Amino acid sequence: MELHELTINQAHQGLVKREFSALELTKAFLDRIEKLDKKIFSYLTITKNLATSEAKTIDGLISREKKIPILAGIPLAVKDNILVENIRCTAASKILENYIASYDATCIKKLKAQGAVILGKTNMDEFAMGSSCEHSAFFPTKNPHDESRVPGGSSGGSAAAVAGNLCCYALGSDTCGSIRQPASFCGVVGLKPTYGAVSRYGLIAMASSLDQIGPITKTVADAKIVFDVISGKDPLDSTSIKTSNIQHPTSNIKDLKIGVPKEYFAKGIDPEVEKIVKSGIKKCEALGANIKEVSLPYSTEHALATYYIIMPSEVSANLARYDGIKYGLSKIKNQKSNIKNLLDVYLKSRAEGFGEEVRRRIMLGTYALSAGYYEAYYLKAQKIRTLIRKDFERVFKKVDVLMTPTSPIPAFKLGEKMTDPLSMYLSDIYMAAVNLAGLPAISIPCGKVENLPIGLQIIGKPFEEDRILDIANIFDKIK
Ligand code: GLN
C-alpha cells in the first residue's frame, strides 16, 4: 500500500513501528498534491511550511517517546471556513481573499495539541452556500471519480481531497448536508455531529443555529477517531456541550430497530439510488436488524422551505460584519474618487466582494426578517422547525436509528444546476431536517451507479454519535 492510501489507523501504526517517518508521510501527500491537484482543484491554500515543521516535530517526539497520540504526524486538510492561526482563510469568497486568521478554531487547537499535520485549506462554496463547490469565488473542484462532475458541496474540496488521497482525512462543516452530500458524491465517510457536540468557535458562521464541524474520512473507524478528538464542551462556544458523560447504548445489530421513512423514497429519487440504498438496508436486516417503515411528514414536506427561510435570515445577520471596514476587501483604498460616503464603502465593498448566490441569500434573509414580514416568514419557519423536531422525537420512541439515502441523485455534471438555483436546493432534501432538528447523521458509501458512488445516511438520536458510528462500522465491514 502506498503512503497516501493509508487510513489514520494504518498511518499511526506505521509511524509507531517506524516503517516511515512523519516527514516522509507528509512529503508523500505534498508531492501528490503538487502533481494531481492541478486536475482536481481541491485546495485553495497549501501550508507546506506549517506541515513540514510539524512533521519534523513529531519525528522528534517519536524518537524520544514510545507512545504518541493517534493523530500525531497524520496529515489532514481543513475546509477554508475554519480558522488556522496565521494562515489565509477565505471561505472561498473574494471579500476574504487576503484575510489571515489571527487565531486557531477550537477544533484546530485540539488537533494541533495531538500533533496533527495541516496540509492546507480546501475549496468550498462561498461561505458554505451551495451543493456543488461551483459557488467558490476562485474555481470549481472536480469529482475524483469523474472529473466532468461536481464533488458536491459545500465541503467539496475536503471530500475530493480525501477521495483523491490528497490528505489522510479532512474537516468539513455541515449546515444542511455540506459534509454528508460531498462525502456521498465522492464515496467517502462524512459525519455531521449533533448540534453542540463540536465547538463552532473559529468557524466562519453561515447559519449559527445549524452549523456544525465534522470529519470526512476514508473509513468509519477514522471518523470516530477524529470526532473523539474534536468534540466536547468549549467555554468559547456557549452552545457546545460536554459529551463525555453521556451514556451511549452499545449497538448489537441483532436487537437494532432501524426506521425507514417512507417519504424519503417517494417522488424525485433516482431509481438506481433507491435500489442501492434499499439493498444496503436489506443487508442489515439479514444480520438480524428489525426494519420498520416510519413516517416523517413535516420533515420531508416542509424541511427545505423552512431551511430556506431560517438559513438566509441567519446569513443576512452573520454576513453583515463584512462591510469593507472590519474585515477583508474594502473599496476605500482603491477607488477613492468614486467613494462619496460611508454607505458607498459598504455598498461597493459588498457588491464586489460577495458572489451572486451569497447576495441572493442575504436579500432573501433581510426580507424574511423585515418588519411586516417577520411573523409571516421567520416566526412561522421557527414554529415548523419545532414540528420537525417533534417528528423525529415521535419516531425515535419506536426505532433506534433511521436509514435513508444521503442524496436523491449521484454526483451531477459541472454546470448542470448553476442556472437553476431551485434544482440545486432540491438536492439537499434528505439532509435539511437533520440540521433543523440538530441531530447527528453519517453518510457512508453504499454502492455505485456506474462509476458514481452512492451514500447511505444513518440518522441518530441527539448525542448518539457512538451508536451511528458503531452501526456504520458494521455496515462498512459487510458491504
Ligand atoms: N446545500 C446547502 C446550502 O446551499 C449546504 C449548506 C451547508 O451545509 N453548508 O445551503
CSV table of N, CA, C and O and ligand atoms in Angstrom, one decimal, residues 128-131 154 174-178 206 307-308 361 428, ligand 1:
chain,number,residue,atom,x,y,z
A,128,ALA,N,-19.9,28.6,2.4
A,128,ALA,CA,-20.6,27.3,2.6
A,128,ALA,C,-22.0,27.3,2.0
A,128,ALA,O,-22.9,26.5,2.4
A,129,MET,N,-22.3,28.2,1.0
A,129,MET,CA,-23.6,28.2,0.4
A,129,MET,C,-23.6,27.6,-1.0
A,129,MET,O,-23.2,28.2,-2.0
A,130,GLY,N,-24.0,26.3,-1.0
A,130,GLY,CA,-24.1,25.6,-2.3
A,130,GLY,C,-24.0,24.1,-2.1
A,130,GLY,O,-23.7,23.6,-1.0
A,131,SER,N,-24.2,23.4,-3.2
A,131,SER,CA,-24.2,21.9,-3.1
A,131,SER,C,-23.2,21.3,-4.1
A,131,SER,O,-23.4,20.1,-4.5
A,154,SER,N,-21.2,22.0,0.5
A,154,SER,CA,-20.2,22.9,0.2
A,154,SER,C,-18.8,22.4,0.5
A,154,SER,O,-17.8,23.0,0.0
A,174,ASP,N,-21.1,21.4,8.2
A,174,ASP,CA,-22.4,21.0,7.7
A,174,ASP,C,-23.6,21.8,8.3
A,174,ASP,O,-23.8,21.8,9.5
A,175,THR,N,-24.2,22.6,7.4
A,175,THR,CA,-25.3,23.5,7.8
A,175,THR,C,-26.6,22.9,7.3
A,175,THR,O,-27.7,23.0,7.8
A,176,CYS,N,-26.5,22.2,6.2
A,176,CYS,CA,-27.6,21.5,5.5
A,176,CYS,C,-27.0,20.4,4.6
A,176,CYS,O,-27.3,20.4,3.4
A,177,GLY,N,-26.2,19.5,5.1
A,177,GLY,CA,-25.7,18.5,4.3
A,177,GLY,C,-24.3,18.6,3.7
A,177,GLY,O,-23.8,17.8,3.0
A,178,SER,N,-23.6,19.7,4.1
A,178,SER,CA,-22.4,20.1,3.4
A,178,SER,C,-21.2,19.1,3.7
A,178,SER,O,-20.2,19.2,3.1
A,206,MET,N,-22.1,30.6,9.0
A,206,MET,CA,-23.1,30.8,7.9
A,206,MET,C,-24.4,31.0,8.6
A,206,MET,O,-25.0,32.1,8.6
A,307,TYR,N,-35.9,25.5,6.0
A,307,TYR,CA,-34.4,25.8,6.0
A,307,TYR,C,-34.1,27.1,5.1
A,307,TYR,O,-33.4,27.9,5.5
A,308,TYR,N,-34.8,27.2,4.0
A,308,TYR,CA,-34.5,28.3,3.1
A,308,TYR,C,-35.2,29.6,3.6
A,308,TYR,O,-35.2,30.6,2.9
A,361,ARG,N,-28.9,35.2,-1.1
A,361,ARG,CA,-29.4,34.7,0.3
A,361,ARG,C,-29.5,35.9,1.3
A,361,ARG,O,-30.4,35.9,2.1
A,428,ASP,N,-30.7,18.9,-1.6
A,428,ASP,CA,-30.4,18.8,-0.1
A,428,ASP,C,-31.6,18.2,0.6
A,428,ASP,O,-31.6,18.2,1.9
B,1,GLN,N1,-26.5,23.0,0.1
B,1,GLN,C1,-26.6,23.7,1.3
B,1,GLN,C2,-26.9,25.1,1.1
B,1,GLN,O1,-26.6,25.6,0.0
B,1,GLN,C3,-25.4,23.5,2.1
B,1,GLN,C4,-25.2,24.3,3.3
B,1,GLN,C5,-24.2,23.7,4.2
B,1,GLN,O2,-24.3,22.6,4.7
B,1,GLN,N2,-23.1,24.5,4.4
B,1,GLN,O3,-27.3,25.9,1.9
